[in-house]
Every structure is written in structure tokens, then in C-alpha cells.
Coordinates of C-alpha atoms in Angstrom, one line a residue:
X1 CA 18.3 61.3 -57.6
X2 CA 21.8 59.8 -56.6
X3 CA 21.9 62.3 -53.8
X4 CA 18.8 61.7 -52.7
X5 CA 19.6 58.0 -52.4
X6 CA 22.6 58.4 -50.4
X7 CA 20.9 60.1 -48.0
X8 CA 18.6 57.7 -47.4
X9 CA 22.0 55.5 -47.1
X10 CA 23.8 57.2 -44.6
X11 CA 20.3 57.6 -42.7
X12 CA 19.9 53.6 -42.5
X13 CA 23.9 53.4 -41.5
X14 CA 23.2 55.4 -39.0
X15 CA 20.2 53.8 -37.8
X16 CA 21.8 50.3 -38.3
X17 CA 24.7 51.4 -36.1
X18 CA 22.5 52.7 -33.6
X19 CA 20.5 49.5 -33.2
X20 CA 24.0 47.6 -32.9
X21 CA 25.1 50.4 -29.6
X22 CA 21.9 49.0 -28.2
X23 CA 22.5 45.5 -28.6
X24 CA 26.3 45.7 -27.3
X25 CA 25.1 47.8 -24.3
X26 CA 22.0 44.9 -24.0
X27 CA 24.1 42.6 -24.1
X28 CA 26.9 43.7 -21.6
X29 CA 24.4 44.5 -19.0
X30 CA 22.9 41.2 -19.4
X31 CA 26.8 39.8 -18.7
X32 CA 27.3 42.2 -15.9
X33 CA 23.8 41.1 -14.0
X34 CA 25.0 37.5 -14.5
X35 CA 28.4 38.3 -13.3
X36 CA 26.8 39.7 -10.2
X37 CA 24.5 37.0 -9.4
X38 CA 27.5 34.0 -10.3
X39 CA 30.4 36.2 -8.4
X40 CA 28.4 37.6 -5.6
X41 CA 29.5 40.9 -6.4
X42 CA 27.7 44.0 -5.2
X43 CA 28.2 43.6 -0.9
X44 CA 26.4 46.3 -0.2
X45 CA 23.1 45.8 -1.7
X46 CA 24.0 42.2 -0.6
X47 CA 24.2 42.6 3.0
X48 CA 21.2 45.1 3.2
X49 CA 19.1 42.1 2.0
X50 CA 20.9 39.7 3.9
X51 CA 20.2 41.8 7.0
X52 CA 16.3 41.9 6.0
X53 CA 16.5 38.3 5.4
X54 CA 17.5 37.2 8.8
X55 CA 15.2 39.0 10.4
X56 CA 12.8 36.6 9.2
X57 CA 14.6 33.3 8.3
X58 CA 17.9 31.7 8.9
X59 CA 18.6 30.1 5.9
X60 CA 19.7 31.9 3.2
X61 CA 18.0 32.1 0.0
X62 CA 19.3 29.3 -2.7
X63 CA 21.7 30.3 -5.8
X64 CA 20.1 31.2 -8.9
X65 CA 20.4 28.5 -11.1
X66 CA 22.7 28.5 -14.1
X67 CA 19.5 27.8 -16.4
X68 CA 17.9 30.8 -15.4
X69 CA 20.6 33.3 -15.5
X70 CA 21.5 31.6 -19.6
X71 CA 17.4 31.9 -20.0
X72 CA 17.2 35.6 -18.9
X73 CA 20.4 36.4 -20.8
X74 CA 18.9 34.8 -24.2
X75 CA 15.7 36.5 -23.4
X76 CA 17.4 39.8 -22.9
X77 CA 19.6 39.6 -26.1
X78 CA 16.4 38.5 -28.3
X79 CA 14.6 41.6 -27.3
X80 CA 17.8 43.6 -28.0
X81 CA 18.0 42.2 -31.5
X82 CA 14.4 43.2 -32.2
X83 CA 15.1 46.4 -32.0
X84 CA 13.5 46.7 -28.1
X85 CA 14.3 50.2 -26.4
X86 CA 13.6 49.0 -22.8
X87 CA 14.7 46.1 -21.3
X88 CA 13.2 45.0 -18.2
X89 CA 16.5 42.7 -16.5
X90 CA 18.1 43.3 -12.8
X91 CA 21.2 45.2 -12.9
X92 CA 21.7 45.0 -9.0
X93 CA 22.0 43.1 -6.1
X94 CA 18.6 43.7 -4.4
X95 CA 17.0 42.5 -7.7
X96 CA 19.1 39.5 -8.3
X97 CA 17.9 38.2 -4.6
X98 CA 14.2 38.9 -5.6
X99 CA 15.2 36.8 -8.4
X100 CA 16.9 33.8 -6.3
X101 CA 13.7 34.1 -3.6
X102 CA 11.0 33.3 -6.7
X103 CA 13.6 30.5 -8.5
X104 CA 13.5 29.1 -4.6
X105 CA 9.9 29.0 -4.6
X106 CA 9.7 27.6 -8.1
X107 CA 12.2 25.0 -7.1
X108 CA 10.0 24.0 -3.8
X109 CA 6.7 23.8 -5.8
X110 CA 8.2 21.6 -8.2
X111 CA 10.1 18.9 -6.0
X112 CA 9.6 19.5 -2.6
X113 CA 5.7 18.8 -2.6
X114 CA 6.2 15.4 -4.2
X115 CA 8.9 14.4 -1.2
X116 CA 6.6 15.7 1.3
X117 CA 3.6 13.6 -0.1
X118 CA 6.0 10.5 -0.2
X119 CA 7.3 11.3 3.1
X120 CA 3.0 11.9 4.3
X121 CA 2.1 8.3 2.4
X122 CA 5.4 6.1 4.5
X123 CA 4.1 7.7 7.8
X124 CA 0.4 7.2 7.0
X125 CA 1.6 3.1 6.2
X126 CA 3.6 2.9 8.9
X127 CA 0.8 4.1 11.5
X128 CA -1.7 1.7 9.5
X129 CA 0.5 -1.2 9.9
X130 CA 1.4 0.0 13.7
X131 CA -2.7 -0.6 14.2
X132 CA -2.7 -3.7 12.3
X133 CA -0.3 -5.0 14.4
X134 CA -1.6 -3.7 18.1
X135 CA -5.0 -5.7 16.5
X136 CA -2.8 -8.7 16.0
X137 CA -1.2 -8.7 19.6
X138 CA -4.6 -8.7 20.8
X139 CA -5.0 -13.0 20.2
X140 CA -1.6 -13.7 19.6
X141 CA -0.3 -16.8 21.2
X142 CA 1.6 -16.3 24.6
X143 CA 4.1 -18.8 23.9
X144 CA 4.4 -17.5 20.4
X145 CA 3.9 -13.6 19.6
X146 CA 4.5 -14.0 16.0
X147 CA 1.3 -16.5 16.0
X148 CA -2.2 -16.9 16.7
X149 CA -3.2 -20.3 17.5
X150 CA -6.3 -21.8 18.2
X151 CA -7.2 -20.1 21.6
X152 CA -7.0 -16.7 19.9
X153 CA -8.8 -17.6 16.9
X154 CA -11.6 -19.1 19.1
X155 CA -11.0 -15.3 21.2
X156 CA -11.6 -13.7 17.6
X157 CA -14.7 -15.4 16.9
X158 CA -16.3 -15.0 20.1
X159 CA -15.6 -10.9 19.9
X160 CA -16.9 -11.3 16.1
X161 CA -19.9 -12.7 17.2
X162 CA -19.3 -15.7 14.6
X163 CA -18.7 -19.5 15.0
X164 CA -15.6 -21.0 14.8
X165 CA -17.3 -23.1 12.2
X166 CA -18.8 -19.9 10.3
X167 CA -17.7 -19.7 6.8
X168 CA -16.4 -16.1 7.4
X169 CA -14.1 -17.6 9.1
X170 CA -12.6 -19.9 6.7
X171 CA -13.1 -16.9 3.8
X172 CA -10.7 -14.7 6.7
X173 CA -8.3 -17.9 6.4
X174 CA -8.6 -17.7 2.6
X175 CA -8.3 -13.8 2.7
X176 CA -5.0 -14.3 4.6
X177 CA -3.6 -17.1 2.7
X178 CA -3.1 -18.7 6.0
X179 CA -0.9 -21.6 5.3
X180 CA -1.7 -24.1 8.8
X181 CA -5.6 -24.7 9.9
X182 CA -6.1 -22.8 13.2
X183 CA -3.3 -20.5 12.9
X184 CA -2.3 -16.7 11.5
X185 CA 0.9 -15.6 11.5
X186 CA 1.8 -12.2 11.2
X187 CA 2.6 -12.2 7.5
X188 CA -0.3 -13.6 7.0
X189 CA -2.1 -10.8 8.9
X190 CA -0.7 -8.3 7.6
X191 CA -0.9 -8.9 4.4
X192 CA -4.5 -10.0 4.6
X193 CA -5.6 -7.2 6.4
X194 CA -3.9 -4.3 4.5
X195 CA -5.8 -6.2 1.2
X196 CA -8.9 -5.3 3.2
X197 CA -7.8 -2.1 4.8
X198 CA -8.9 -3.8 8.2
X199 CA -6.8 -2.6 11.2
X200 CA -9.7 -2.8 14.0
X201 CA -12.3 -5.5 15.4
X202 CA -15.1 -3.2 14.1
X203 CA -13.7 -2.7 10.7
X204 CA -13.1 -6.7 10.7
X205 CA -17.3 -7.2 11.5
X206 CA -18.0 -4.9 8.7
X207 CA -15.8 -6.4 5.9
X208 CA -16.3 -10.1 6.3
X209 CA -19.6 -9.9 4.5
X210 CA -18.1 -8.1 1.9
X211 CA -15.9 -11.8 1.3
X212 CA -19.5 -13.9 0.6
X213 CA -19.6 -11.2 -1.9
X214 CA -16.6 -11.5 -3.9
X215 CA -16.8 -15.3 -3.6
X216 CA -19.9 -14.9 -5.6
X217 CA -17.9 -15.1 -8.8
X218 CA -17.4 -18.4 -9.7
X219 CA -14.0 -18.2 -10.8
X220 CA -13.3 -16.4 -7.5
X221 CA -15.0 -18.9 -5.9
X222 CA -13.2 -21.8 -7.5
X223 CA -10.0 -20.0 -5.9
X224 CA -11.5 -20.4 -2.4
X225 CA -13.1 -24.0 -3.2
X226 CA -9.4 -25.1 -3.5
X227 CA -8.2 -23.0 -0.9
X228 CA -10.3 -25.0 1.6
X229 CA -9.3 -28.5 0.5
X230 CA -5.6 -27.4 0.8
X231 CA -6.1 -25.5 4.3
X232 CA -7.2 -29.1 5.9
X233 CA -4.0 -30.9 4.9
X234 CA -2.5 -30.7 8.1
X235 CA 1.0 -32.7 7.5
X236 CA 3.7 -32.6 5.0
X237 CA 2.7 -34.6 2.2
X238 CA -0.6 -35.1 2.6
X239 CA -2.9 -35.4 -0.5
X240 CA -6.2 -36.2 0.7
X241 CA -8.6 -35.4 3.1
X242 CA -10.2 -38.2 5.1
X243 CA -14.0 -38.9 4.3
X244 CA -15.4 -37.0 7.5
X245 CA -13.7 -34.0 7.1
X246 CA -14.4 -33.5 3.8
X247 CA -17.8 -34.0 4.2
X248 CA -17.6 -31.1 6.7
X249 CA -16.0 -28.7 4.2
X250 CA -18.3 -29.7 1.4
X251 CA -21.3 -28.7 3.7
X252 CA -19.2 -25.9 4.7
X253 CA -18.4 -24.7 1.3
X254 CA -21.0 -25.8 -1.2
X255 CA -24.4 -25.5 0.8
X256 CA -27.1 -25.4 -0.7
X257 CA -26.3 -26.5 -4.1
X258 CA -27.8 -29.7 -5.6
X259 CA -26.4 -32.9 -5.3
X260 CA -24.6 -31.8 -2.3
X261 CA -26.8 -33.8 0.4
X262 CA -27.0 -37.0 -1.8
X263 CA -23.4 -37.0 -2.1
X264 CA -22.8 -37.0 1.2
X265 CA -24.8 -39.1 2.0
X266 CA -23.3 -41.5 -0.6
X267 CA -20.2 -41.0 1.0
X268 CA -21.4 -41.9 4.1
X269 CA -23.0 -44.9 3.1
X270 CA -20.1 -46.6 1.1
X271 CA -16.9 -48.1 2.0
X272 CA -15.0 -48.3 -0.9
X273 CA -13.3 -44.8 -0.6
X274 CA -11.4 -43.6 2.6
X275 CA -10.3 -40.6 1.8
X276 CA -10.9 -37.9 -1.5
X277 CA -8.2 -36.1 -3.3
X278 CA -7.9 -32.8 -5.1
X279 CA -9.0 -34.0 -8.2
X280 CA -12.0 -35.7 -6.9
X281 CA -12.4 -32.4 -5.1
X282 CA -12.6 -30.0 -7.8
X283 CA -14.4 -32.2 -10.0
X284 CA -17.8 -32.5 -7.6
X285 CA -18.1 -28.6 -8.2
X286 CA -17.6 -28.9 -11.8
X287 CA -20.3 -31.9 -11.9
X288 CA -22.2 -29.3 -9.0
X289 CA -22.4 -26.6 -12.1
X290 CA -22.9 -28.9 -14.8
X291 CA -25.1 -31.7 -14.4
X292 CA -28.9 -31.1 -13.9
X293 CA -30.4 -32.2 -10.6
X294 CA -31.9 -35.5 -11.9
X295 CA -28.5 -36.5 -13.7
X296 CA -30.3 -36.6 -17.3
X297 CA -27.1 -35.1 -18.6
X298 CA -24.4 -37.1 -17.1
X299 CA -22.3 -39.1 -19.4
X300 CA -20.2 -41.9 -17.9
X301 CA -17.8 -41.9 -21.3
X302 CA -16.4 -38.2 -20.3
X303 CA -13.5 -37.3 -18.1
X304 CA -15.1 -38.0 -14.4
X305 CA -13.9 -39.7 -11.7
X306 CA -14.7 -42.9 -10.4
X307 CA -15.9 -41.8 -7.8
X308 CA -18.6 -39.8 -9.4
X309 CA -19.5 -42.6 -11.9
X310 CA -20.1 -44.8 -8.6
X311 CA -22.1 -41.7 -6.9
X312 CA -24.5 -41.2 -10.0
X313 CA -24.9 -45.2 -10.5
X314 CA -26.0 -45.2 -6.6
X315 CA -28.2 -42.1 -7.1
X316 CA -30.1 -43.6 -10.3
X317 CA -30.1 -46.8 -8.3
X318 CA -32.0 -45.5 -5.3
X319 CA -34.6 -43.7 -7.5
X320 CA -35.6 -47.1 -9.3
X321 CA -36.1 -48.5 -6.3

């Protein structure tokens, strides 16, 4: 029996010391590959690839990088040490380049796709902006290129088919943010008109519609309500609009909801006010929104202006009558 058992010793020495040759031999022609590949060794294989290579392309393939080599290596020596009798690994030249050829191709997948598609999206804004601005030389000012002033906003409505009056027209102003009454600057153009990928006169007639719609929200439209009493201040430090241009805007703006002809025509018809401010403003669409048509549910004692007190007195006033 103790025979026996030591021939079943020496059988797994042996076959222990057999499994460490392969390893060692695994391993040192995993180090000679990587050699090759770091060291450029191996110039014959080298230039018979290099000489098939510029037959076709100039550049010459990339370096294979560190991480692969370490990764095939590891790979290698795993298998070696799992007792693998056939290792699949490129122990020349001409198999190292077929290796640097597919890391290059990995490599351009990986990175270069996402610098081309930057590169694509920069040219596609800058043409876009390129049109906006050919659009914008179209009206702008003689005098003043960076500008268009009255005349060319009267040119734009007449090849819009629209009014200069039209409230498309002040919702374009609103959509631009324009900052003077009567006048776009190229900022402002630009800006507006990239919001609503507009760069042409057609595309212009087929989104201003599209404006009406998205003033339909209320707190949208309360946006452009204030928008339009700021766009008339036309100096410095103005605060108020006088009483006839506000009732222009109001009729503009607010059309056709209630109270809107009585208060103009209350407007009209007194003398006590010259002029209406923001807060006056804001507060006849709040009262607009709130207050039924015959004023059942108006209460003096809340927060209202003056001026809304003195409308609703005259309104109940005229009715008695």
C-alpha cells in the first residue's frame, strides 16, 4: 500500500511540474509578444506589413495601447494557470499589427464619432444662424445694419401679409424680447428666432400662429400682458402709459373679454387720470378673470386700485340710470 501511494506521488509531481513548464513557457511568450509590440522588434514582418499598408493609406496604424497588451497578458497567464494546452496570443509581427489595426478601430468607434457629431452639430448652427442672419439683412436699417427700425418692420409686415397693428406682431416683439417699440436688433433676432427655429419669411408666416397658441395659457399670457405695457415705455424712466395708448394696447391685447369696452370707454369719458401704471395695468386683467360681467362680486374693501373702484362705481352708476 505505501508503494502504491508513492506512485501516485511522484505521478502528481510530475504532472504538477509539467503544468508549471507550461505556465513559465505561457508566460514568457506572453512577455516576448509584448516586448515586440512595445520595442518594435521583429523588422522584417514589420516592413512587409508596412509595405502592404501604404499601398492603401499613409498613415500608419496607431500603437497598441499599454491596456491592451497588460489585458492580453493577464488573459494569457489565466488560461495558463488553468491548466489550458493551447493558447491563442500573437507571437509575431504580422499579428501584433492586426492587433494595433482592430485597437485603432476600437479607439475610432469610441471617440471619434462623438467629435465628428460635435464637429456636424457647430456647422449645422453655424449655417442656421448664417440664414438667420441673411433673413435679418433683408429689413435692416441702412444707416444701422445691426438694426431694424420702423421702415423694415413696416417692409416685414407688408411681405407677412399682416398689419403693423396685428397682434402677431407685437407677440414677434414679445418672442424677441425686443427692448425699443419699432425696433429689432440683432440679438434680439437671433435669439428670438433660433427659440422658434425660424430662419426664412415662410417659416416666419407659419409659426406666428403657433404664438396666439402658447399665449393661450394664462400664466403665459400674463408674461406677454406685461410685456406689452413695458414695450410702449418709450424713454428712460418712464412708468406709465398715457391714456390713449393704453387704450390701444388694451384693445390690442385683451379683446374680446368682458369689461374691456366699458372700461375704455370709462377711460375715455373721465378726466381724473392721465396716464395708467403697471400696477393699474396688471390689476384690470386680474379684475378681467375674476369679477363677473355684471360686477355682483366686486368688493370695494379688497386690494384694487382706485381706479377700478371709480370704473365699477361709474359702471353700476350708468345701469341705474
Amino acid at each position: 500500500m505505501k508503494h502504491k501511494l508513492s506512485i501516485e506521488e511522484q505521478t502528481g509531481e510530475k504532472r504538477n511540474r509539467k503544468r508549471e513548464r507550461e505556465r513559465e513557457r505561457a508566460l514568457h511568450a506572453c512577455l516576448a509578444a509584448a516586448s515586440m509590440m512595445c520595442k518594435g522588434k521583429g523588422k522584417a514582418a514589420d516592413n512587409e506589413y508596412s509595405t502592404r499598408v501604404d499601398s492603401t493609406s499613409k498613415h500608419e496604424p496607431p500603437a497598441l495601447p499599454l491596456l491592451v497588451i497588460i489585458s492580453t497578458i493577464v488573459d494569457a497567464s489565466a488560461l495558463a494557470w488553468s491548466g489550458g494546452s493551447r493558447l491563442s496570443f500573437p507571437v509575431n509581427q504580422r499579428d501584433c499589427n492586426m492587433m494595433r489595426r482592430s485597437s485603432s478601430r476600437r479607439t475610432s468607434s469610441g471617440v471619434l464619432p462623438a467629435a465628428a457629431t460635435a464637429s456636424a452639430g457647430n456647422k449645422a448652427a453655424a449655417k442656421e444662424q448664417e440664414k438667420i442672419d441673411s433673413f435679418f439683412a433683408q429689413y435692416a436699417d441702412k444707416n444701422e445694419e445691426s438694426c431694424i427700425g420702423p421702415e423694415g418692420i413696416e417692409a416685414l409686415c407688408q411681405d407677412l401679409g399682416l398689419a403693423p397693428t396685428d397682434i402677431q406682431i407685437l407677440l414677434l416683439a414679445w418672442k424677441l424680447q425686443a427692448s425699443r417699440q419699432g425696433y429689432f436688433s440683432l440679438e434680439e433676432w437671433r435669439r428670438g428666432l433660433k427659440a422658434m427655429r425660424v430662419d426664412s419669411l415662410e417659416k416666419l408666416k407659419k409659426a406666428l400662429p403657433g404664438l396666439q397658441q402658447e399665449v393661450a395659457n394664462l400664466y403665459t399670457f400674463k408674461e406677454f400682458y406685461t410685456f406689452a405695457f413695458q414695450y410702449c415705455l418709450t424713454e428712460p424712466r418712464q412708468k406709465t402709459l398715457d391714456l390713449e395708448t393704453a387704450c390701444q394696447m388694451l384693445e390690442l391685447v385683451l379683446a374680446p373679454r368682458p369689461h374691456l369696452t366699458n372700461f375704455i370707454e370709462f377711460l375715455q369719458d373721465q378726466t381724473e387720470y392721465k396716464a395708467m401704471n403697471l400696477d393699474q395695468w396688471t390689476a384690470f386683467l386680474r379684475f378681467c378673470e375674476e369679477i363677473k360681467p355684471d360686477l355682483s362680486n366686486y368688493d370695494e374693501n379688497q386690494a384694487w386700485p382706485l381706479l377700478l373702484d371709480n370704473f365699477v362705481e361709474w359702471a353700476r352708476s350708468r345701469r341705474t340710470c
